Coordinates of C-alpha atoms and ligand atoms in Angstrom, one line a residue:
M1 CA 91.9 73.8 96.8
T2 CA 95.6 74.3 96.1
Q3 CA 97.2 74.7 92.2
T4 CA 99.6 76.4 90.0
A5 CA 98.9 78.9 87.6
S6 CA 100.2 76.5 84.4
D7 CA 98.2 73.6 85.9
S8 CA 95.0 75.9 85.6
A9 CA 95.6 77.3 82.5
L10 CA 94.9 73.8 81.0
S11 CA 91.0 73.4 83.0
A12 CA 88.5 74.1 80.8
D13 CA 84.7 75.6 81.3
G14 CA 83.1 74.9 77.8
E15 CA 84.8 76.4 74.9
Q16 CA 86.6 79.1 77.2
R17 CA 89.7 78.4 78.3
R18 CA 90.3 79.8 81.7
F19 CA 93.4 80.6 84.5
A20 CA 93.3 80.9 88.4
S21 CA 95.1 83.7 90.2
L22 CA 96.5 82.3 93.2
D23 CA 97.0 83.8 96.6
P24 CA 100.7 83.6 97.0
R25 CA 100.3 83.5 100.6
T26 CA 98.8 80.0 100.4
G27 CA 98.4 78.8 97.2
E28 CA 95.1 78.8 97.0
V29 CA 92.9 79.9 94.0
V30 CA 91.1 83.4 94.5
A31 CA 89.2 83.0 91.0
H32 CA 89.2 81.8 87.7
H33 CA 89.3 83.9 84.6
P34 CA 89.2 83.7 81.0
I35 CA 92.5 83.1 78.7
H36 CA 91.1 85.9 76.3
T37 CA 92.0 84.6 72.3
A38 CA 93.6 87.1 70.1
A39 CA 90.1 87.0 68.2
E40 CA 88.3 88.3 71.4
V41 CA 91.0 90.9 72.1
E42 CA 90.4 92.3 68.4
D43 CA 86.8 92.5 68.9
A44 CA 87.2 94.1 72.2
V45 CA 89.2 96.8 70.8
A46 CA 86.6 97.3 68.2
S47 CA 83.8 97.7 70.6
A48 CA 86.3 100.3 72.7
R49 CA 86.6 102.0 69.0
E50 CA 82.6 102.9 68.8
A51 CA 82.6 103.7 72.5
A52 CA 85.6 106.1 72.4
T53 CA 83.7 108.0 69.9
W54 CA 80.9 108.4 72.5
W55 CA 83.3 108.9 75.3
A56 CA 85.3 111.7 73.5
G57 CA 81.9 113.4 72.4
L58 CA 81.0 113.8 76.2
G59 CA 83.7 116.7 76.6
F60 CA 85.8 117.1 79.4
E61 CA 83.0 117.8 82.2
G62 CA 81.0 115.3 80.9
R63 CA 83.9 112.8 81.3
K64 CA 84.7 114.5 84.9
T65 CA 81.0 113.5 86.1
K66 CA 81.2 110.0 84.8
L67 CA 85.2 109.5 86.5
D68 CA 84.1 111.3 89.7
A69 CA 80.8 108.4 89.9
W70 CA 83.4 105.9 89.6
R71 CA 86.1 107.2 92.0
R72 CA 82.9 107.4 94.3
I73 CA 82.0 103.4 93.8
L74 CA 85.8 102.4 94.2
S75 CA 86.0 104.5 97.6
Q76 CA 82.6 102.8 98.7
R77 CA 84.2 99.3 98.0
A78 CA 87.7 100.0 99.4
D79 CA 87.4 97.0 101.6
E80 CA 86.5 94.6 99.0
F81 CA 89.1 96.4 96.9
I82 CA 92.0 96.0 99.6
S83 CA 91.3 92.3 100.2
L84 CA 91.3 91.4 96.6
I85 CA 94.6 93.6 96.3
S86 CA 95.8 91.4 99.4
S87 CA 94.8 88.2 97.8
E88 CA 96.2 88.4 94.7
T89 CA 99.8 89.9 95.8
G90 CA 99.8 88.8 99.4
K91 CA 100.5 92.3 100.4
P92 CA 99.5 93.4 103.8
A93 CA 96.3 95.5 104.0
D94 CA 97.7 98.8 104.8
D95 CA 100.1 98.0 101.5
S96 CA 96.7 97.7 99.7
R97 CA 95.3 101.1 101.6
V98 CA 98.2 102.9 100.4
E99 CA 97.7 101.6 97.0
I100 CA 94.2 102.5 97.0
T101 CA 94.4 105.9 98.0
L102 CA 96.6 106.7 95.5
V103 CA 94.0 105.7 93.0
L104 CA 91.6 107.4 94.5
D105 CA 93.8 110.6 94.4
H106 CA 95.2 110.0 91.1
L107 CA 91.5 109.5 89.3
H108 CA 90.5 112.8 90.8
W109 CA 93.3 114.9 89.8
A110 CA 93.4 113.6 86.2
A111 CA 89.4 114.1 85.7
R112 CA 89.7 117.6 87.5
H113 CA 92.8 118.7 85.4
A114 CA 92.3 117.4 82.2
G115 CA 90.4 120.5 80.6
R116 CA 92.8 122.9 81.9
V117 CA 95.6 121.0 80.2
L118 CA 94.1 119.6 77.3
G119 CA 91.4 122.3 76.1
K120 CA 91.7 124.4 73.5
R121 CA 94.0 127.3 74.5
R122 CA 95.4 130.4 72.5
V123 CA 99.0 130.6 71.6
S124 CA 100.8 133.8 70.6
S125 CA 101.0 133.8 66.6
G126 CA 104.4 136.2 66.8
M127 CA 105.6 139.1 65.2
L128 CA 105.6 138.0 61.7
M129 CA 102.3 136.3 61.6
V130 CA 100.9 138.7 63.5
N131 CA 97.8 138.7 61.3
H132 CA 96.8 135.5 62.3
S133 CA 95.6 134.1 65.9
A134 CA 96.7 130.6 66.6
S135 CA 95.6 127.8 69.1
V136 CA 96.5 124.0 70.0
E137 CA 94.1 121.6 71.6
Y138 CA 94.9 118.1 72.4
L139 CA 92.8 115.6 71.4
P140 CA 92.1 111.9 72.5
L141 CA 94.1 109.1 70.1
G142 CA 91.0 106.9 70.1
V143 CA 91.5 103.6 71.8
V144 CA 94.5 102.9 74.3
G145 CA 95.9 99.2 75.1
V146 CA 97.4 99.1 78.7
I147 CA 99.4 96.6 79.9
G148 CA 100.0 96.2 83.7
P149 CA 102.2 94.4 86.1
W150 CA 101.3 92.5 89.5
N151 CA 103.6 94.7 91.7
Y152 CA 101.0 97.3 92.3
P153 CA 98.1 95.9 90.3
A154 CA 95.9 98.7 90.7
H155 CA 98.1 102.2 91.4
T156 CA 100.6 101.1 88.7
P157 CA 97.9 100.5 85.6
M158 CA 95.5 103.3 87.0
G159 CA 98.4 106.3 86.2
S160 CA 97.8 105.3 82.4
I161 CA 94.0 104.5 82.6
S162 CA 92.9 107.6 84.5
Y163 CA 94.7 109.5 82.7
A164 CA 93.9 108.0 79.2
L165 CA 90.2 108.1 80.1
A166 CA 90.5 112.0 81.5
A167 CA 91.6 113.1 77.9
G168 CA 89.1 111.2 76.1
N169 CA 90.4 107.8 75.1
A170 CA 88.9 104.0 75.6
V171 CA 90.9 101.9 77.2
V172 CA 91.3 97.9 76.8
F173 CA 93.7 96.5 79.9
K174 CA 95.4 93.6 80.1
P175 CA 96.4 92.7 83.7
S176 CA 99.3 90.8 84.7
E177 CA 98.1 86.9 84.9
F178 CA 98.9 87.4 88.9
T179 CA 96.8 89.9 89.4
P180 CA 93.6 89.4 87.1
G181 CA 91.2 89.9 89.6
V182 CA 92.1 93.5 90.7
G183 CA 91.9 94.6 86.3
T184 CA 88.5 92.9 86.5
F185 CA 87.5 94.9 89.5
L186 CA 88.6 98.1 87.8
A187 CA 86.6 97.6 85.1
S188 CA 83.2 96.2 86.4
T189 CA 82.9 99.0 88.7
F190 CA 83.8 101.3 85.7
A191 CA 80.9 99.9 84.1
E192 CA 78.6 100.2 86.9
A193 CA 79.2 104.1 86.9
V194 CA 79.3 104.1 83.2
P195 CA 77.2 101.6 81.8
E196 CA 76.3 103.3 78.1
Y197 CA 79.6 102.0 76.2
P198 CA 82.3 99.3 76.9
V199 CA 84.9 102.5 77.3
F200 CA 87.1 100.7 79.9
Q201 CA 87.8 96.8 79.0
V202 CA 89.7 94.0 80.7
V203 CA 91.0 91.5 78.7
T204 CA 92.8 88.7 80.7
G205 CA 95.2 86.0 80.5
F206 CA 99.2 85.3 79.9
G207 CA 101.7 87.0 77.5
E208 CA 99.9 86.1 74.5
T209 CA 97.4 88.1 75.0
G210 CA 99.1 90.9 76.3
A211 CA 101.2 90.3 72.6
A212 CA 97.6 90.0 70.9
L213 CA 96.5 93.7 72.3
C214 CA 99.9 94.9 70.7
A215 CA 98.8 93.6 67.5
A216 CA 95.0 94.8 67.6
G217 CA 95.0 98.1 65.9
V218 CA 94.8 100.3 69.0
D219 CA 96.7 103.4 69.1
K220 CA 98.7 103.5 71.5
I221 CA 100.2 101.1 74.0
A222 CA 101.3 101.7 77.8
F223 CA 103.0 98.9 79.1
T224 CA 104.9 98.8 82.6
G225 CA 106.8 95.6 83.4
S226 CA 110.4 94.5 82.8
T227 CA 112.9 96.4 80.4
R228 CA 112.8 92.7 78.3
T229 CA 109.0 92.5 77.6
G230 CA 109.3 96.1 77.0
K231 CA 111.4 95.6 74.0
K232 CA 109.1 92.7 72.6
V233 CA 105.8 95.3 73.2
M234 CA 108.2 98.4 71.3
A235 CA 109.5 95.7 68.3
A236 CA 105.4 94.6 68.0
A237 CA 104.5 98.3 67.6
A238 CA 107.1 99.3 65.5
A239 CA 105.4 97.1 63.0
T240 CA 102.4 99.7 62.5
L241 CA 104.1 102.9 63.9
T242 CA 101.9 102.5 67.1
P243 CA 103.3 104.7 69.7
V244 CA 104.6 103.4 72.9
L245 CA 104.8 104.5 76.8
V246 CA 107.2 102.2 78.2
E247 CA 107.9 102.4 82.2
C248 CA 110.1 99.7 83.4
G249 CA 112.3 98.8 86.3
G250 CA 115.3 100.7 87.9
K251 CA 118.0 100.1 90.2
D252 CA 117.1 103.3 92.3
A253 CA 120.0 104.8 94.4
L254 CA 119.4 106.7 97.9
I255 CA 122.4 109.2 98.7
V256 CA 123.3 110.1 102.1
D257 CA 125.3 113.0 102.4
S258 CA 127.8 114.0 105.4
D259 CA 125.1 116.3 106.9
A260 CA 122.1 114.5 106.5
D261 CA 119.5 113.3 109.4
L262 CA 120.6 109.9 109.6
T263 CA 117.8 108.7 111.4
A264 CA 115.2 109.8 108.7
A265 CA 117.4 108.8 106.2
A266 CA 118.1 105.4 107.7
E267 CA 114.4 104.8 108.2
A268 CA 113.6 105.9 104.4
A269 CA 116.3 103.5 103.4
I270 CA 114.5 100.4 104.7
W271 CA 111.0 101.5 103.9
G272 CA 112.1 102.4 100.6
A273 CA 113.8 98.9 100.2
V274 CA 111.7 96.4 102.3
S275 CA 107.8 98.3 102.0
N276 CA 105.9 95.6 99.2
A277 CA 108.4 93.1 100.0
G278 CA 111.1 95.2 97.6
Q279 CA 108.6 94.7 94.5
T280 CA 108.5 98.2 93.8
C281 CA 109.7 99.8 90.3
A282 CA 111.2 103.0 91.9
G283 CA 112.4 101.1 95.3
V284 CA 115.5 101.7 96.7
E285 CA 117.7 98.4 95.7
R286 CA 121.2 101.0 96.4
V287 CA 122.3 103.1 99.1
Y288 CA 125.5 105.3 98.6
V289 CA 126.5 106.9 102.1
A290 CA 129.3 109.2 103.0
E291 CA 132.3 107.4 104.3
D292 CA 132.2 109.8 107.6
V293 CA 128.9 109.0 108.5
A294 CA 128.3 105.5 107.2
D295 CA 128.7 103.5 110.7
E296 CA 126.4 105.6 112.2
F297 CA 124.0 105.3 109.8
I298 CA 124.6 101.5 109.2
E299 CA 124.1 100.8 112.7
I300 CA 120.2 102.5 112.8
V301 CA 119.5 100.7 109.4
V302 CA 120.8 97.3 111.0
K303 CA 118.8 97.8 114.2
R304 CA 115.5 98.8 112.3
A305 CA 115.7 96.2 109.3
K306 CA 116.2 93.2 112.1
K307 CA 112.6 94.1 113.6
L308 CA 110.7 93.2 110.2
K309 CA 109.3 90.3 109.5
P310 CA 107.3 89.1 106.5
G311 CA 104.0 87.1 106.9
G312 CA 100.8 86.3 105.6
E313 CA 98.9 87.9 108.3
P314 CA 97.3 91.5 107.2
N315 CA 99.3 93.1 109.9
A316 CA 102.9 91.4 108.4
H317 CA 105.5 94.2 107.7
L318 CA 105.8 92.7 104.5
G319 CA 104.1 90.1 102.2
P320 CA 105.4 87.4 100.1
I321 CA 107.2 87.6 96.6
T322 CA 104.2 87.6 94.5
M323 CA 105.8 85.8 91.4
P324 CA 107.4 82.6 92.3
S325 CA 109.8 82.9 89.8
Q326 CA 111.5 86.1 91.2
V327 CA 112.4 84.4 94.4
E328 CA 115.7 82.5 92.4
I329 CA 116.6 86.0 91.2
I330 CA 117.0 87.4 94.6
R331 CA 118.5 84.3 95.6
E332 CA 121.1 84.7 92.7
H333 CA 121.6 88.7 93.3
V334 CA 122.7 87.6 97.1
R335 CA 124.6 85.0 96.6
D336 CA 126.6 86.8 93.7
A337 CA 127.2 89.6 96.6
L338 CA 128.7 87.6 98.8
D339 CA 130.9 85.3 96.6
R340 CA 132.1 88.5 95.9
G341 CA 133.2 89.6 99.0
G342 CA 130.1 91.6 100.3
K343 CA 129.1 91.5 103.9
A344 CA 125.4 90.2 104.9
L345 CA 125.0 92.8 107.7
V346 CA 120.8 91.7 108.3
G347 CA 120.3 88.0 106.8
G348 CA 121.6 86.4 103.9
P349 CA 120.8 83.5 101.6
D350 CA 119.2 81.5 104.5
S351 CA 116.5 84.8 104.6
I352 CA 114.9 83.1 101.7
R353 CA 112.2 80.9 102.5
P354 CA 109.4 80.8 99.5
P355 CA 107.0 82.8 99.4
Y356 CA 108.5 84.8 102.2
V357 CA 112.2 86.7 102.2
E358 CA 113.2 88.5 105.1
P359 CA 114.9 91.9 104.7
V360 CA 118.3 91.3 103.7
V361 CA 120.9 94.1 104.0
L362 CA 124.2 93.6 102.1
A363 CA 127.3 96.5 102.8
D364 CA 131.1 96.5 100.6
V365 CA 129.2 95.2 97.3
P366 CA 131.4 95.4 94.3
E367 CA 130.1 97.8 91.6
D368 CA 129.8 95.0 88.9
S369 CA 127.8 92.3 91.0
L370 CA 124.0 91.4 89.9
A371 CA 122.8 92.9 93.4
V372 CA 124.1 96.4 92.0
T373 CA 123.7 96.3 88.7
E374 CA 120.0 94.5 87.9
E375 CA 116.9 94.9 89.4
T376 CA 116.6 92.5 92.5
F377 CA 112.6 93.3 92.9
G378 CA 113.0 91.7 96.8
P379 CA 113.3 93.1 100.0
T380 CA 117.1 93.5 99.8
V381 CA 119.4 96.7 99.8
V382 CA 123.2 97.1 99.1
I383 CA 124.8 99.7 101.3
N384 CA 128.3 100.9 99.6
R385 CA 130.6 103.5 101.5
V386 CA 131.7 106.6 99.3
P387 CA 134.4 109.0 99.8
N388 CA 131.3 111.7 99.5
A389 CA 127.9 112.2 98.5
L390 CA 129.1 113.6 94.9
E391 CA 130.7 110.1 94.4
G392 CA 127.8 108.4 95.5
V393 CA 125.8 110.5 92.3
R394 CA 128.3 109.2 90.2
L395 CA 127.3 105.7 91.2
A396 CA 123.7 106.3 91.2
N397 CA 124.5 107.2 87.7
R398 CA 126.7 104.5 86.5
S399 CA 123.5 102.0 86.1
K400 CA 122.0 101.6 82.6
Y401 CA 118.4 102.2 85.0
G402 CA 117.5 106.0 85.4
L403 CA 113.9 105.8 87.3
G404 CA 114.0 107.4 90.2
A405 CA 116.6 108.3 93.3
A406 CA 116.5 109.9 96.8
V407 CA 118.9 112.6 98.5
F408 CA 119.4 113.0 102.1
S409 CA 121.5 116.2 102.9
K410 CA 120.5 119.3 105.0
S411 CA 122.7 121.8 102.8
R412 CA 122.7 120.7 99.4
G413 CA 120.0 118.0 98.4
E414 CA 118.5 120.5 95.7
E415 CA 122.4 120.6 94.2
L416 CA 122.7 116.8 94.5
A417 CA 119.2 116.4 93.2
K418 CA 120.5 118.1 89.6
E419 CA 123.3 116.0 88.8
L420 CA 121.3 112.7 88.9
R421 CA 120.0 111.4 85.5
V422 CA 117.2 109.9 86.7
G423 CA 113.2 111.4 85.9
M424 CA 112.4 111.9 89.7
V425 CA 114.3 112.8 93.0
S426 CA 112.8 112.8 96.2
I427 CA 115.1 115.0 98.8
N428 CA 115.0 114.1 102.6
S429 CA 112.2 111.5 101.8
V430 CA 111.9 108.6 99.2
L431 CA 109.1 107.7 96.5
T432 CA 107.2 111.0 97.7
Y433 CA 107.1 112.0 93.5
A434 CA 104.8 108.8 92.9
A435 CA 102.1 110.3 95.6
V436 CA 102.2 114.1 93.9
P437 CA 99.5 113.6 91.1
G438 CA 100.7 116.7 89.7
L439 CA 104.3 115.3 88.9
P440 CA 105.4 113.1 85.6
F441 CA 106.4 109.8 86.5
G442 CA 109.0 107.9 84.5
G443 CA 112.9 107.2 84.0
V444 CA 115.2 107.3 81.1
G445 CA 117.6 104.6 80.0
D446 CA 116.5 101.1 80.4
S447 CA 114.0 102.1 82.8
G448 CA 111.7 103.3 79.7
F449 CA 110.2 106.3 78.3
G450 CA 107.2 108.6 78.3
R451 CA 105.4 109.9 81.4
I452 CA 102.1 109.1 83.2
H453 CA 100.8 111.3 86.0
G454 CA 100.8 115.2 85.8
D455 CA 100.2 117.5 82.9
D456 CA 102.7 115.1 81.0
G457 CA 100.7 112.1 81.8
L458 CA 97.5 113.5 80.4
R459 CA 99.3 114.9 77.1
E460 CA 100.9 111.3 76.9
F461 CA 97.7 110.4 75.8
S462 CA 96.5 112.4 73.4
F463 CA 97.7 114.3 70.1
A464 CA 98.3 118.3 69.9
R465 CA 96.2 120.0 66.9
A466 CA 97.1 123.2 65.6
V467 CA 95.2 125.7 64.1
T468 CA 95.8 129.4 62.9
K469 CA 93.2 131.6 61.8
R470 CA 93.9 134.3 59.5
K471 CA 92.1 137.8 61.1
F472 CA 93.7 140.7 58.4
A473 CA 95.5 140.9 55.4
S474 CA 99.1 141.4 56.0
V475 CA 101.4 144.2 54.9
I476 CA 103.8 142.0 53.6
N477 CA 102.3 138.6 52.2
M478 CA 104.9 135.9 51.3
A479 CA 102.3 133.1 50.6
T480 CA 101.3 134.1 47.3
Y481 CA 102.5 134.2 43.7
D482 CA 101.0 137.8 43.5
R483 CA 103.7 139.1 46.0
S484 CA 105.7 142.1 44.8
S485 CA 109.7 141.8 44.2
M486 CA 110.3 143.9 47.3
A487 CA 108.2 141.7 49.6
G488 CA 111.2 139.1 50.2
R489 CA 113.5 141.8 51.0
Q490 CA 111.2 143.7 53.3
M491 CA 110.7 140.3 55.1
M492 CA 114.0 140.0 55.6
R493 CA 114.7 143.2 56.5
L494 CA 111.8 142.8 59.8
A495 CA 113.6 139.1 60.6
R496 CA 116.8 141.0 61.0
V497 CA 115.5 143.7 63.0
L498 CA 113.5 141.3 65.3
F499 CA 115.6 138.2 65.4
G500 CA 119.3 139.6 63.9
R501 CA 120.7 141.2 67.0
Ligands
LIG601 P1 106.9 90.9 82.2 O1 107.4 92.0 82.1 O2 107.4 89.8 82.0 O3 105.3 91.4 82.4 C1 104.4 92.5 82.4 C2 103.3 92.5 81.6 O4 103.5 92.2 80.2 C3 102.1 91.5 82.0 O5 100.7 91.9 82.2 C4 102.7 90.2 81.1 O6 101.8 89.2 81.1 C5 102.7 91.1 79.7 N1 103.4 90.3 78.8 C6 104.3 89.4 79.0 N2 104.8 89.3 77.4 C7 104.4 90.0 76.9 C8 104.1 90.0 75.1 N3 105.1 89.5 74.6 N4 103.9 91.3 74.6 C9 102.9 92.2 75.3 N5 102.6 91.9 76.9 C10 103.3 91.3 77.4 O7 107.0 91.2 84.0 P2 107.2 90.1 85.1 O8 105.7 90.3 85.7 O9 107.5 88.8 84.5 O10 108.1 90.6 86.0 C11 109.7 90.1 85.5 C12 110.0 91.3 85.7 O11 109.9 92.9 85.3 C13 110.6 91.2 87.6 O12 111.6 90.5 88.3 C14 110.8 92.8 87.7 O13 112.2 93.1 87.5 C15 110.6 93.6 86.6 N6 108.9 94.3 86.7 C16 109.1 95.6 87.0 C17 107.8 96.4 87.0 C18 107.9 97.6 87.7 O14 107.0 98.4 88.0 N7 108.5 98.4 86.6 C19 106.7 95.7 87.7 C20 106.7 94.2 87.3 C21 107.7 93.5 87.1 P3 101.6 88.1 82.0 O15 102.0 88.4 83.3 O16 100.3 87.2 81.8 O17 102.7 87.3 81.3

């Protein structure tokens, strides 16, 4: 059976309106899912609130036991999970395997490190307050609403979900309308491991369901998607002063220095641009290569890119474009680049044959072209020559986005990395930071703000509570109206000795 998502939105099942998730390779229905109404989303948040109290009460060790049990279920059912991710996104099985590997790694890390990062710890009370002890601990916010994308339907939202749960929050997750089955699979396997309370729930539907989640009184919203929708989410959250974490797109650059290992740089450029059919927020969309090595670098890129073919088979190099409307954006960017004098070194407008797009390598594209300024989100890459790597860094930094970047250089990778205005940099590789659970993930500018992963990702889903406890009376006590007239002068003298030099 073949139908479009919008047709299927009208299909009814009793009172519950449903929609279909489709396999983008074939257009066939994978499964039907409810279109949850605002009232249903509110109910989910209300039951999550009760669950949150129980979940927080388990403490770090109790939650770790439960999250470890969930991780084992996900691992045991990996084949089913891989097939579901591939069905809803169209991505080759190996890309789904990479995603699940990252899901397991991050879930393991978050559960294991939450106590260390968020648990109560002593803080020096300083010389002036030496008669007090001081401590800080990080408490769960309550209920976190997670709104996720379709490109990495498991790994990306789990960057929020795993860390929010480990920090002691309940979660209500709205997956993308293109990947509701993956979200439902995550929540149903969690319920197997934690049957007591609805600590992690899924609500499915379209943008309205996501908007309803923003208005349902959650304590934080973690959003991943476009900058445009990110702004809408932030505006909705402002009405209730609800904090937001906004992970948006990017226009990530790879800089190739004169002394770089060109084979490694070319391989990384191609993989970073084409894997997951280019639908990676931190994928490589621009390359700035030093003029003196540009010809050799481009030759290797072209040779390798020509070998890559899209398809629906499990072992294809790249799958289809998951979201049909994205195809027109890719077409527009390629056309605009060529109209403005850019060259197509591999592929071109004819490479765009929905639902597939063959790799497209463009060169010498003007810096004000759409393919350089806007997120393309397809298996395309722009390679522009620069006099030297520092000029590449300067152009990389001109983007309104600032998610990630990569630098290939034998002698000065760190020096160049330091100059990049982005949240993450890989030196002599691409995207590696996303696979290191201890590192924070997120960007600046139009790429959003807030961090998932790592210590910062755990703190993102908590609030700090600071406590002081008086140990003994101070010789100079300023916090009383019984203080002597000398006390203020003595305090000032002490402050000058301690901090005045
Ligand atoms: P959107 O930003 O439109 O959607 C992301 C998520 O937000 C989806 O779950 C969506 O639901 C939901 N949503 C939509 N409208 C609202 C709203 N008003 N309030 C709350 N939630 C809402 O991204 P798209 O999937 O449409 O992709 C568009 C572009 O975004 C791509 O071209 C790409 O450039 C970028 N993108 C970036 C990603 C990244 O990882 N940084 C991931 C995905 C996309 P629904 O899907 O049901 O509409």
